[in-house]
Amino acid sequence: QRSESATLYIDYPTGIYDVRSNYHNNATELAKLDSLLSPLTEGNLAQISGISVYGYASPEGAYRDNEVLASNRAHRFEAYMHTVYPGLPHELFRVGSVAEDWDGLVELLHQRPTDYSEKVLTLIARTGIFEGREKLLMDMEGGAIYKSLLKDYFPLLRRIAVTVGYEARAFSIEEAATLIYTHPR
């Protein structure tokens, strides 16, 4: 049993949930999905055992709006996958979403620290989502920190994460010697 994952940063027109392959940089991002799935769906090299699709939204705005946004985009992305890969059975899919990816923001602030990272991390640790966390963040240093987060961090939180579980079939030594160059996974 193995799994492969891809993170896609799909752009959407305002108020739209459907995936538009020709919108902004979506063609490049959707190529990641093709790189993930093509080796697993072509030929008889592997049997897909499950696919998870998770939609993530960044924390700005109303929680309920972000919840609807992340959920709808995840479900529409699953529908897109069925269109592009019609042979994938519906029962393979598990779809979920994260309305406001505060955990992702914490991870990003650890990976790419700034002079204000500790202040933001402390605020996140001490203040709950529904206890005014975003408002307190907006008020920090006259809004400068929030503006920086909007520009540099929040776009990285808006994403679709796809994980495909599969089982590779057994290969003969001769077959493996050929496949190592064409399908190394």
PDB file of N, CA, C and O in Angstrom, residues 59-125:
ATOM      1  N   PRO A  59      -8.103  32.296   6.620  1.00  0.00           N
ATOM      2  CA  PRO A  59      -8.938  32.783   7.723  1.00  0.00           C
ATOM      3  C   PRO A  59      -9.684  34.092   7.520  1.00  0.00           C
ATOM      4  O   PRO A  59     -10.515  34.432   8.349  1.00  0.00           O
ATOM      5  N   GLU A  60      -9.411  34.865   6.476  1.00  0.00           N
ATOM      6  CA  GLU A  60     -10.079  36.168   6.411  1.00  0.00           C
ATOM      7  C   GLU A  60     -11.547  36.013   6.045  1.00  0.00           C
ATOM      8  O   GLU A  60     -11.929  35.128   5.301  1.00  0.00           O
ATOM      9  N   GLY A  61     -12.351  36.897   6.623  1.00  0.00           N
ATOM     10  CA  GLY A  61     -13.787  36.877   6.356  1.00  0.00           C
ATOM     11  C   GLY A  61     -14.552  36.076   7.400  1.00  0.00           C
ATOM     12  O   GLY A  61     -13.994  35.576   8.375  1.00  0.00           O
ATOM     13  N   ALA A  62     -15.845  35.960   7.168  1.00  0.00           N
ATOM     14  CA  ALA A  62     -16.727  35.257   8.103  1.00  0.00           C
ATOM     15  C   ALA A  62     -16.481  33.747   8.047  1.00  0.00           C
ATOM     16  O   ALA A  62     -16.332  33.174   6.967  1.00  0.00           O
ATOM     17  N   TYR A  63     -16.461  33.127   9.220  1.00  0.00           N
ATOM     18  CA  TYR A  63     -16.196  31.695   9.303  1.00  0.00           C
ATOM     19  C   TYR A  63     -17.183  30.897   8.451  1.00  0.00           C
ATOM     20  O   TYR A  63     -16.792  30.008   7.707  1.00  0.00           O
ATOM     21  N   ARG A  64     -18.454  31.198   8.564  1.00  0.00           N
ATOM     22  CA  ARG A  64     -19.484  30.456   7.814  1.00  0.00           C
ATOM     23  C   ARG A  64     -19.261  30.568   6.308  1.00  0.00           C
ATOM     24  O   ARG A  64     -19.404  29.591   5.582  1.00  0.00           O
ATOM     25  N   ASP A  65     -18.892  31.749   5.847  1.00  0.00           N
ATOM     26  CA  ASP A  65     -18.602  31.927   4.414  1.00  0.00           C
ATOM     27  C   ASP A  65     -17.415  31.069   3.990  1.00  0.00           C
ATOM     28  O   ASP A  65     -17.436  30.449   2.923  1.00  0.00           O
ATOM     29  N   ASN A  66     -16.375  31.029   4.816  1.00  0.00           N
ATOM     30  CA  ASN A  66     -15.201  30.218   4.512  1.00  0.00           C
ATOM     31  C   ASN A  66     -15.530  28.727   4.536  1.00  0.00           C
ATOM     32  O   ASN A  66     -14.984  27.946   3.761  1.00  0.00           O
ATOM     33  N   GLU A  67     -16.422  28.345   5.449  1.00  0.00           N
ATOM     34  CA  GLU A  67     -16.858  26.955   5.546  1.00  0.00           C
ATOM     35  C   GLU A  67     -17.557  26.527   4.252  1.00  0.00           C
ATOM     36  O   GLU A  67     -17.252  25.469   3.687  1.00  0.00           O
ATOM     37  N   VAL A  68     -18.462  27.349   3.762  1.00  0.00           N
ATOM     38  CA  VAL A  68     -19.181  27.062   2.508  1.00  0.00           C
ATOM     39  C   VAL A  68     -18.204  27.052   1.338  1.00  0.00           C
ATOM     40  O   VAL A  68     -18.241  26.162   0.485  1.00  0.00           O
ATOM     41  N   LEU A  69     -17.316  28.020   1.314  1.00  0.00           N
ATOM     42  CA  LEU A  69     -16.330  28.138   0.248  1.00  0.00           C
ATOM     43  C   LEU A  69     -15.452  26.890   0.161  1.00  0.00           C
ATOM     44  O   LEU A  69     -15.332  26.265  -0.900  1.00  0.00           O
ATOM     45  N   ALA A  70     -14.844  26.503   1.274  1.00  0.00           N
ATOM     46  CA  ALA A  70     -13.936  25.354   1.278  1.00  0.00           C
ATOM     47  C   ALA A  70     -14.672  24.062   0.920  1.00  0.00           C
ATOM     48  O   ALA A  70     -14.177  23.251   0.130  1.00  0.00           O
ATOM     49  N   SER A  71     -15.853  23.875   1.471  1.00  0.00           N
ATOM     50  CA  SER A  71     -16.631  22.666   1.203  1.00  0.00           C
ATOM     51  C   SER A  71     -17.066  22.592  -0.261  1.00  0.00           C
ATOM     52  O   SER A  71     -16.900  21.558  -0.918  1.00  0.00           O
ATOM     53  N   ASN A  72     -17.616  23.681  -0.773  1.00  0.00           N
ATOM     54  CA  ASN A  72     -18.082  23.681  -2.161  1.00  0.00           C
ATOM     55  C   ASN A  72     -16.934  23.473  -3.142  1.00  0.00           C
ATOM     56  O   ASN A  72     -17.067  22.735  -4.116  1.00  0.00           O
ATOM     57  N   ARG A  73     -15.823  24.101  -2.879  1.00  0.00           N
ATOM     58  CA  ARG A  73     -14.688  23.929  -3.783  1.00  0.00           C
ATOM     59  C   ARG A  73     -14.143  22.509  -3.737  1.00  0.00           C
ATOM     60  O   ARG A  73     -13.767  21.954  -4.769  1.00  0.00           O
ATOM     61  N   ALA A  74     -14.124  21.899  -2.569  1.00  0.00           N
ATOM     62  CA  ALA A  74     -13.667  20.501  -2.477  1.00  0.00           C
ATOM     63  C   ALA A  74     -14.611  19.573  -3.232  1.00  0.00           C
ATOM     64  O   ALA A  74     -14.170  18.700  -3.991  1.00  0.00           O
ATOM     65  N   HIS A  75     -15.907  19.752  -3.053  1.00  0.00           N
ATOM     66  CA  HIS A  75     -16.873  18.893  -3.740  1.00  0.00           C
ATOM     67  C   HIS A  75     -16.868  19.128  -5.253  1.00  0.00           C
ATOM     68  O   HIS A  75     -16.979  18.179  -6.030  1.00  0.00           O
ATOM     69  N   ARG A  76     -16.707  20.373  -5.657  1.00  0.00           N
ATOM     70  CA  ARG A  76     -16.646  20.653  -7.098  1.00  0.00           C
ATOM     71  C   ARG A  76     -15.347  20.134  -7.702  1.00  0.00           C
ATOM     72  O   ARG A  76     -15.299  19.775  -8.868  1.00  0.00           O
ATOM     73  N   PHE A  77     -14.286  20.108  -6.889  1.00  0.00           N
ATOM     74  CA  PHE A  77     -13.033  19.551  -7.392  1.00  0.00           C
ATOM     75  C   PHE A  77     -13.186  18.046  -7.596  1.00  0.00           C
ATOM     76  O   PHE A  77     -12.671  17.501  -8.575  1.00  0.00           O
ATOM     77  N   GLU A  78     -13.881  17.392  -6.693  1.00  0.00           N
ATOM     78  CA  GLU A  78     -14.165  15.964  -6.896  1.00  0.00           C
ATOM     79  C   GLU A  78     -14.942  15.779  -8.195  1.00  0.00           C
ATOM     80  O   GLU A  78     -14.624  14.878  -8.993  1.00  0.00           O
ATOM     81  N   ALA A  79     -15.948  16.602  -8.439  1.00  0.00           N
ATOM     82  CA  ALA A  79     -16.727  16.512  -9.680  1.00  0.00           C
ATOM     83  C   ALA A  79     -15.832  16.729 -10.893  1.00  0.00           C
ATOM     84  O   ALA A  79     -15.971  16.029 -11.909  1.00  0.00           O
ATOM     85  N   TYR A  80     -14.913  17.669 -10.793  1.00  0.00           N
ATOM     86  CA  TYR A  80     -13.956  17.902 -11.876  1.00  0.00           C
ATOM     87  C   TYR A  80     -13.130  16.644 -12.137  1.00  0.00           C
ATOM     88  O   TYR A  80     -12.916  16.258 -13.286  1.00  0.00           O
ATOM     89  N   MET A  81     -12.674  15.999 -11.071  1.00  0.00           N
ATOM     90  CA  MET A  81     -11.868  14.777 -11.228  1.00  0.00           C
ATOM     91  C   MET A  81     -12.664  13.684 -11.936  1.00  0.00           C
ATOM     92  O   MET A  81     -12.123  12.954 -12.759  1.00  0.00           O
ATOM     93  N   HIS A  82     -13.953  13.573 -11.634  1.00  0.00           N
ATOM     94  CA  HIS A  82     -14.787  12.570 -12.312  1.00  0.00           C
ATOM     95  C   HIS A  82     -14.937  12.894 -13.796  1.00  0.00           C
ATOM     96  O   HIS A  82     -15.055  11.987 -14.614  1.00  0.00           O
ATOM     97  N   THR A  83     -14.935  14.169 -14.135  1.00  0.00           N
ATOM     98  CA  THR A  83     -15.031  14.572 -15.536  1.00  0.00           C
ATOM     99  C   THR A  83     -13.749  14.225 -16.292  1.00  0.00           C
ATOM    100  O   THR A  83     -13.785  13.693 -17.395  1.00  0.00           O
ATOM    101  N   VAL A  84     -12.616  14.528 -15.679  1.00  0.00           N
ATOM    102  CA  VAL A  84     -11.325  14.294 -16.331  1.00  0.00           C
ATOM    103  C   VAL A  84     -10.925  12.816 -16.285  1.00  0.00           C
ATOM    104  O   VAL A  84     -10.295  12.309 -17.212  1.00  0.00           O
ATOM    105  N   TYR A  85     -11.288  12.135 -15.215  1.00  0.00           N
ATOM    106  CA  TYR A  85     -10.978  10.709 -15.034  1.00  0.00           C
ATOM    107  C   TYR A  85     -12.287   9.961 -14.799  1.00  0.00           C
ATOM    108  O   TYR A  85     -12.594   9.570 -13.669  1.00  0.00           O
ATOM    109  N   PRO A  86     -13.079   9.739 -15.857  1.00  0.00           N
ATOM    110  CA  PRO A  86     -14.425   9.165 -15.685  1.00  0.00           C
ATOM    111  C   PRO A  86     -14.431   7.737 -15.137  1.00  0.00           C
ATOM    112  O   PRO A  86     -15.453   7.284 -14.632  1.00  0.00           O
ATOM    113  N   GLY A  87     -13.322   7.051 -15.178  1.00  0.00           N
ATOM    114  CA  GLY A  87     -13.275   5.683 -14.670  1.00  0.00           C
ATOM    115  C   GLY A  87     -13.107   5.563 -13.170  1.00  0.00           C
ATOM    116  O   GLY A  87     -13.140   4.458 -12.622  1.00  0.00           O
ATOM    117  N   LEU A  88     -12.953   6.674 -12.476  1.00  0.00           N
ATOM    118  CA  LEU A  88     -12.757   6.616 -11.021  1.00  0.00           C
ATOM    119  C   LEU A  88     -14.105   6.461 -10.326  1.00  0.00           C
ATOM    120  O   LEU A  88     -14.950   7.346 -10.410  1.00  0.00           O
ATOM    121  N   PRO A  89     -14.306   5.359  -9.634  1.00  0.00           N
ATOM    122  CA  PRO A  89     -15.591   5.145  -8.948  1.00  0.00           C
ATOM    123  C   PRO A  89     -15.822   6.158  -7.822  1.00  0.00           C
ATOM    124  O   PRO A  89     -14.897   6.534  -7.106  1.00  0.00           O
ATOM    125  N   HIS A  90     -17.060   6.566  -7.668  1.00  0.00           N
ATOM    126  CA  HIS A  90     -17.418   7.546  -6.628  1.00  0.00           C
ATOM    127  C   HIS A  90     -17.085   7.043  -5.226  1.00  0.00           C
ATOM    128  O   HIS A  90     -16.739   7.839  -4.351  1.00  0.00           O
ATOM    129  N   GLU A  91     -17.197   5.745  -5.013  1.00  0.00           N
ATOM    130  CA  GLU A  91     -16.962   5.217  -3.663  1.00  0.00           C
ATOM    131  C   GLU A  91     -15.499   5.292  -3.223  1.00  0.00           C
ATOM    132  O   GLU A  91     -15.191   5.109  -2.048  1.00  0.00           O
ATOM    133  N   LEU A  92     -14.582   5.578  -4.144  1.00  0.00           N
ATOM    134  CA  LEU A  92     -13.175   5.741  -3.776  1.00  0.00           C
ATOM    135  C   LEU A  92     -12.916   7.068  -3.050  1.00  0.00           C
ATOM    136  O   LEU A  92     -11.928   7.207  -2.347  1.00  0.00           O
ATOM    137  N   PHE A  93     -13.809   8.027  -3.219  1.00  0.00           N
ATOM    138  CA  PHE A  93     -13.553   9.391  -2.766  1.00  0.00           C
ATOM    139  C   PHE A  93     -14.004   9.647  -1.333  1.00  0.00           C
ATOM    140  O   PHE A  93     -15.048   9.200  -0.910  1.00  0.00           O
ATOM    141  N   ARG A  94     -13.168  10.405  -0.641  1.00  0.00           N
ATOM    142  CA  ARG A  94     -13.502  10.971   0.661  1.00  0.00           C
ATOM    143  C   ARG A  94     -13.217  12.467   0.520  1.00  0.00           C
ATOM    144  O   ARG A  94     -12.087  12.856   0.197  1.00  0.00           O
ATOM    145  N   VAL A  95     -14.234  13.269   0.719  1.00  0.00           N
ATOM    146  CA  VAL A  95     -14.107  14.709   0.506  1.00  0.00           C
ATOM    147  C   VAL A  95     -14.324  15.429   1.831  1.00  0.00           C
ATOM    148  O   VAL A  95     -15.245  15.099   2.581  1.00  0.00           O
ATOM    149  N   GLY A  96     -13.473  16.381   2.118  1.00  0.00           N
ATOM    150  CA  GLY A  96     -13.599  17.154   3.343  1.00  0.00           C
ATOM    151  C   GLY A  96     -13.088  18.563   3.129  1.00  0.00           C
ATOM    152  O   GLY A  96     -12.608  18.913   2.046  1.00  0.00           O
ATOM    153  N   SER A  97     -13.186  19.360   4.165  1.00  0.00           N
ATOM    154  CA  SER A  97     -12.740  20.741   4.038  1.00  0.00           C
ATOM    155  C   SER A  97     -12.337  21.302   5.396  1.00  0.00           C
ATOM    156  O   SER A  97     -12.719  20.781   6.435  1.00  0.00           O
ATOM    157  N   VAL A  98     -11.560  22.363   5.331  1.00  0.00           N
ATOM    158  CA  VAL A  98     -11.143  23.112   6.513  1.00  0.00           C
ATOM    159  C   VAL A  98     -11.519  24.563   6.249  1.00  0.00           C
ATOM    160  O   VAL A  98     -10.997  25.185   5.317  1.00  0.00           O
ATOM    161  N   ALA A  99     -12.437  25.081   7.047  1.00  0.00           N
ATOM    162  CA  ALA A  99     -12.994  26.414   6.802  1.00  0.00           C
ATOM    163  C   ALA A  99     -11.953  27.520   6.934  1.00  0.00           C
ATOM    164  O   ALA A  99     -11.874  28.411   6.102  1.00  0.00           O
ATOM    165  N   GLU A 100     -11.190  27.481   7.980  1.00  0.00           N
ATOM    166  CA  GLU A 100     -10.144  28.478   8.217  1.00  0.00           C
ATOM    167  C   GLU A 100      -8.899  27.736   8.652  1.00  0.00           C
ATOM    168  O   GLU A 100      -8.849  27.191   9.752  1.00  0.00           O
ATOM    169  N   ASP A 101      -7.901  27.730   7.815  1.00  0.00           N
ATOM    170  CA  ASP A 101      -6.718  26.908   8.057  1.00  0.00           C
ATOM    171  C   ASP A 101      -5.701  27.610   8.955  1.00  0.00           C
ATOM    172  O   ASP A 101      -4.623  28.008   8.517  1.00  0.00           O
ATOM    173  N   TRP A 102      -6.065  27.749  10.211  1.00  0.00           N
ATOM    174  CA  TRP A 102      -5.154  28.359  11.178  1.00  0.00           C
ATOM    175  C   TRP A 102      -3.946  27.461  11.435  1.00  0.00           C
ATOM    176  O   TRP A 102      -2.834  27.969  11.629  1.00  0.00           O
ATOM    177  N   ASP A 103      -4.146  26.146  11.430  1.00  0.00           N
ATOM    178  CA  ASP A 103      -3.010  25.231  11.623  1.00  0.00           C
ATOM    179  C   ASP A 103      -1.996  25.394  10.493  1.00  0.00           C
ATOM    180  O   ASP A 103      -0.785  25.353  10.716  1.00  0.00           O
ATOM    181  N   GLY A 104      -2.510  25.581   9.280  1.00  0.00           N
ATOM    182  CA  GLY A 104      -1.621  25.814   8.143  1.00  0.00           C
ATOM    183  C   GLY A 104      -0.846  27.108   8.295  1.00  0.00           C
ATOM    184  O   GLY A 104       0.337  27.191   7.939  1.00  0.00           O
ATOM    185  N   LEU A 105      -1.511  28.145   8.841  1.00  0.00           N
ATOM    186  CA  LEU A 105      -0.823  29.413   9.068  1.00  0.00           C
ATOM    187  C   LEU A 105       0.288  29.241  10.104  1.00  0.00           C
ATOM    188  O   LEU A 105       1.398  29.747   9.909  1.00  0.00           O
ATOM    189  N   VAL A 106       0.007  28.508  11.157  1.00  0.00           N
ATOM    190  CA  VAL A 106       1.027  28.249  12.174  1.00  0.00           C
ATOM    191  C   VAL A 106       2.231  27.550  11.541  1.00  0.00           C
ATOM    192  O   VAL A 106       3.386  27.939  11.765  1.00  0.00           O
ATOM    193  N   GLU A 107       1.962  26.541  10.728  1.00  0.00           N
ATOM    194  CA  GLU A 107       3.046  25.807  10.058  1.00  0.00           C
ATOM    195  C   GLU A 107       3.854  26.731   9.153  1.00  0.00           C
ATOM    196  O   GLU A 107       5.088  26.694   9.147  1.00  0.00           O
ATOM    197  N   LEU A 108       3.159  27.565   8.376  1.00  0.00           N
ATOM    198  CA  LEU A 108       3.865  28.503   7.489  1.00  0.00           C
ATOM    199  C   LEU A 108       4.722  29.495   8.266  1.00  0.00           C
ATOM    200  O   LEU A 108       5.838  29.822   7.849  1.00  0.00           O
ATOM    201  N   LEU A 109       4.203  29.980   9.392  1.00  0.00           N
ATOM    202  CA  LEU A 109       4.980  30.932  10.188  1.00  0.00           C
ATOM    203  C   LEU A 109       6.219  30.285  10.792  1.00  0.00           C
ATOM    204  O   LEU A 109       7.225  30.975  11.022  1.00  0.00           O
ATOM    205  N   HIS A 110       6.165  28.988  11.037  1.00  0.00           N
ATOM    206  CA  HIS A 110       7.363  28.270  11.505  1.00  0.00           C
ATOM    207  C   HIS A 110       8.343  28.037  10.349  1.00  0.00           C
ATOM    208  O   HIS A 110       9.552  28.129  10.534  1.00  0.00           O
ATOM    209  N   GLN A 111       7.806  27.741   9.166  1.00  0.00           N
ATOM    210  CA  GLN A 111       8.654  27.473   7.996  1.00  0.00           C
ATOM    211  C   GLN A 111       9.271  28.737   7.426  1.00  0.00           C
ATOM    212  O   GLN A 111      10.398  28.716   6.934  1.00  0.00           O
ATOM    213  N   ARG A 112       8.501  29.821   7.440  1.00  0.00           N
ATOM    214  CA  ARG A 112       8.931  31.095   6.856  1.00  0.00           C
ATOM    215  C   ARG A 112       8.743  32.207   7.881  1.00  0.00           C
ATOM    216  O   ARG A 112       7.877  33.049   7.739  1.00  0.00           O
ATOM    217  N   PRO A 113       9.559  32.201   8.936  1.00  0.00           N
ATOM    218  CA  PRO A 113       9.359  33.175  10.015  1.00  0.00           C
ATOM    219  C   PRO A 113       9.631  34.614   9.571  1.00  0.00           C
ATOM    220  O   PRO A 113      10.429  34.863   8.678  1.00  0.00           O
ATOM    221  N   THR A 114       8.911  35.530  10.221  1.00  0.00           N
ATOM    222  CA  THR A 114       9.108  36.969  10.008  1.00  0.00           C
ATOM    223  C   THR A 114       9.318  37.608  11.371  1.00  0.00           C
ATOM    224  O   THR A 114       9.253  36.937  12.403  1.00  0.00           O
ATOM    225  N   ASP A 115       9.506  38.911  11.361  1.00  0.00           N
ATOM    226  CA  ASP A 115       9.723  39.617  12.628  1.00  0.00           C
ATOM    227  C   ASP A 115       8.473  39.629  13.506  1.00  0.00           C
ATOM    228  O   ASP A 115       8.562  39.871  14.702  1.00  0.00           O
ATOM    229  N   TYR A 116       7.323  39.344  12.945  1.00  0.00           N
ATOM    230  CA  TYR A 116       6.091  39.328  13.732  1.00  0.00           C
ATOM    231  C   TYR A 116       5.547  37.915  13.990  1.00  0.00           C
ATOM    232  O   TYR A 116       4.488  37.755  14.584  1.00  0.00           O
ATOM    233  N   SER A 117       6.244  36.900  13.572  1.00  0.00           N
ATOM    234  CA  SER A 117       5.758  35.516  13.713  1.00  0.00           C
ATOM    235  C   SER A 117       5.388  35.164  15.147  1.00  0.00           C
ATOM    236  O   SER A 117       4.321  34.594  15.393  1.00  0.00           O
ATOM    237  N   GLU A 118       6.249  35.478  16.087  1.00  0.00           N
ATOM    238  CA  GLU A 118       5.990  35.107  17.481  1.00  0.00           C
ATOM    239  C   GLU A 118       4.737  35.775  18.030  1.00  0.00           C
ATOM    240  O   GLU A 118       3.969  35.162  18.767  1.00  0.00           O
ATOM    241  N   LYS A 119       4.521  37.038  17.666  1.00  0.00           N
ATOM    242  CA  LYS A 119       3.313  37.745  18.107  1.00  0.00           C
ATOM    243  C   LYS A 119       2.059  37.034  17.587  1.00  0.00           C
ATOM    244  O   LYS A 119       1.091  36.839  18.322  1.00  0.00           O
ATOM    245  N   VAL A 120       2.085  36.672  16.324  1.00  0.00           N
ATOM    246  CA  VAL A 120       0.922  36.018  15.711  1.00  0.00           C
ATOM    247  C   VAL A 120       0.729  34.630  16.307  1.00  0.00           C
ATOM    248  O   VAL A 120      -0.399  34.237  16.638  1.00  0.00           O
ATOM    249  N   LEU A 121       1.802  33.885  16.466  1.00  0.00           N
ATOM    250  CA  LEU A 121       1.712  32.533  17.037  1.00  0.00           C
ATOM    251  C   LEU A 121       1.173  32.575  18.466  1.00  0.00           C
ATOM    252  O   LEU A 121       0.365  31.730  18.854  1.00  0.00           O
ATOM    253  N   THR A 122       1.599  33.551  19.234  1.00  0.00           N
ATOM    254  CA  THR A 122       1.106  33.701  20.606  1.00  0.00           C
ATOM    255  C   THR A 122      -0.386  34.018  20.600  1.00  0.00           C
ATOM    256  O   THR A 122      -1.160  33.443  21.377  1.00  0.00           O
ATOM    257  N   LEU A 123      -0.796  34.926  19.742  1.00  0.00           N
ATOM    258  CA  LEU A 123      -2.217  35.269  19.640  1.00  0.00           C
ATOM    259  C   LEU A 123      -3.047  34.044  19.261  1.00  0.00           C
ATOM    260  O   LEU A 123      -4.091  33.779  19.870  1.00  0.00           O
ATOM    261  N   ILE A 124      -2.586  33.287  18.288  1.00  0.00           N
ATOM    262  CA  ILE A 124      -3.314  32.085  17.854  1.00  0.00           C
ATOM    263  C   ILE A 124      -3.420  31.076  18.996  1.00  0.00           C
ATOM    264  O   ILE A 124      -4.472  30.478  19.217  1.00  0.00           O
ATOM    265  N   ALA A 125      -2.346  30.908  19.742  1.00  0.00           N
ATOM    266  CA  ALA A 125      -2.333  29.946  20.844  1.00  0.00           C
ATOM    267  C   ALA A 125      -3.256  30.366  21.992  1.00  0.00           C
ATOM    268  O   ALA A 125      -3.846  29.516  22.656  1.00  0.00           O
TER     269      ALA A 125
END
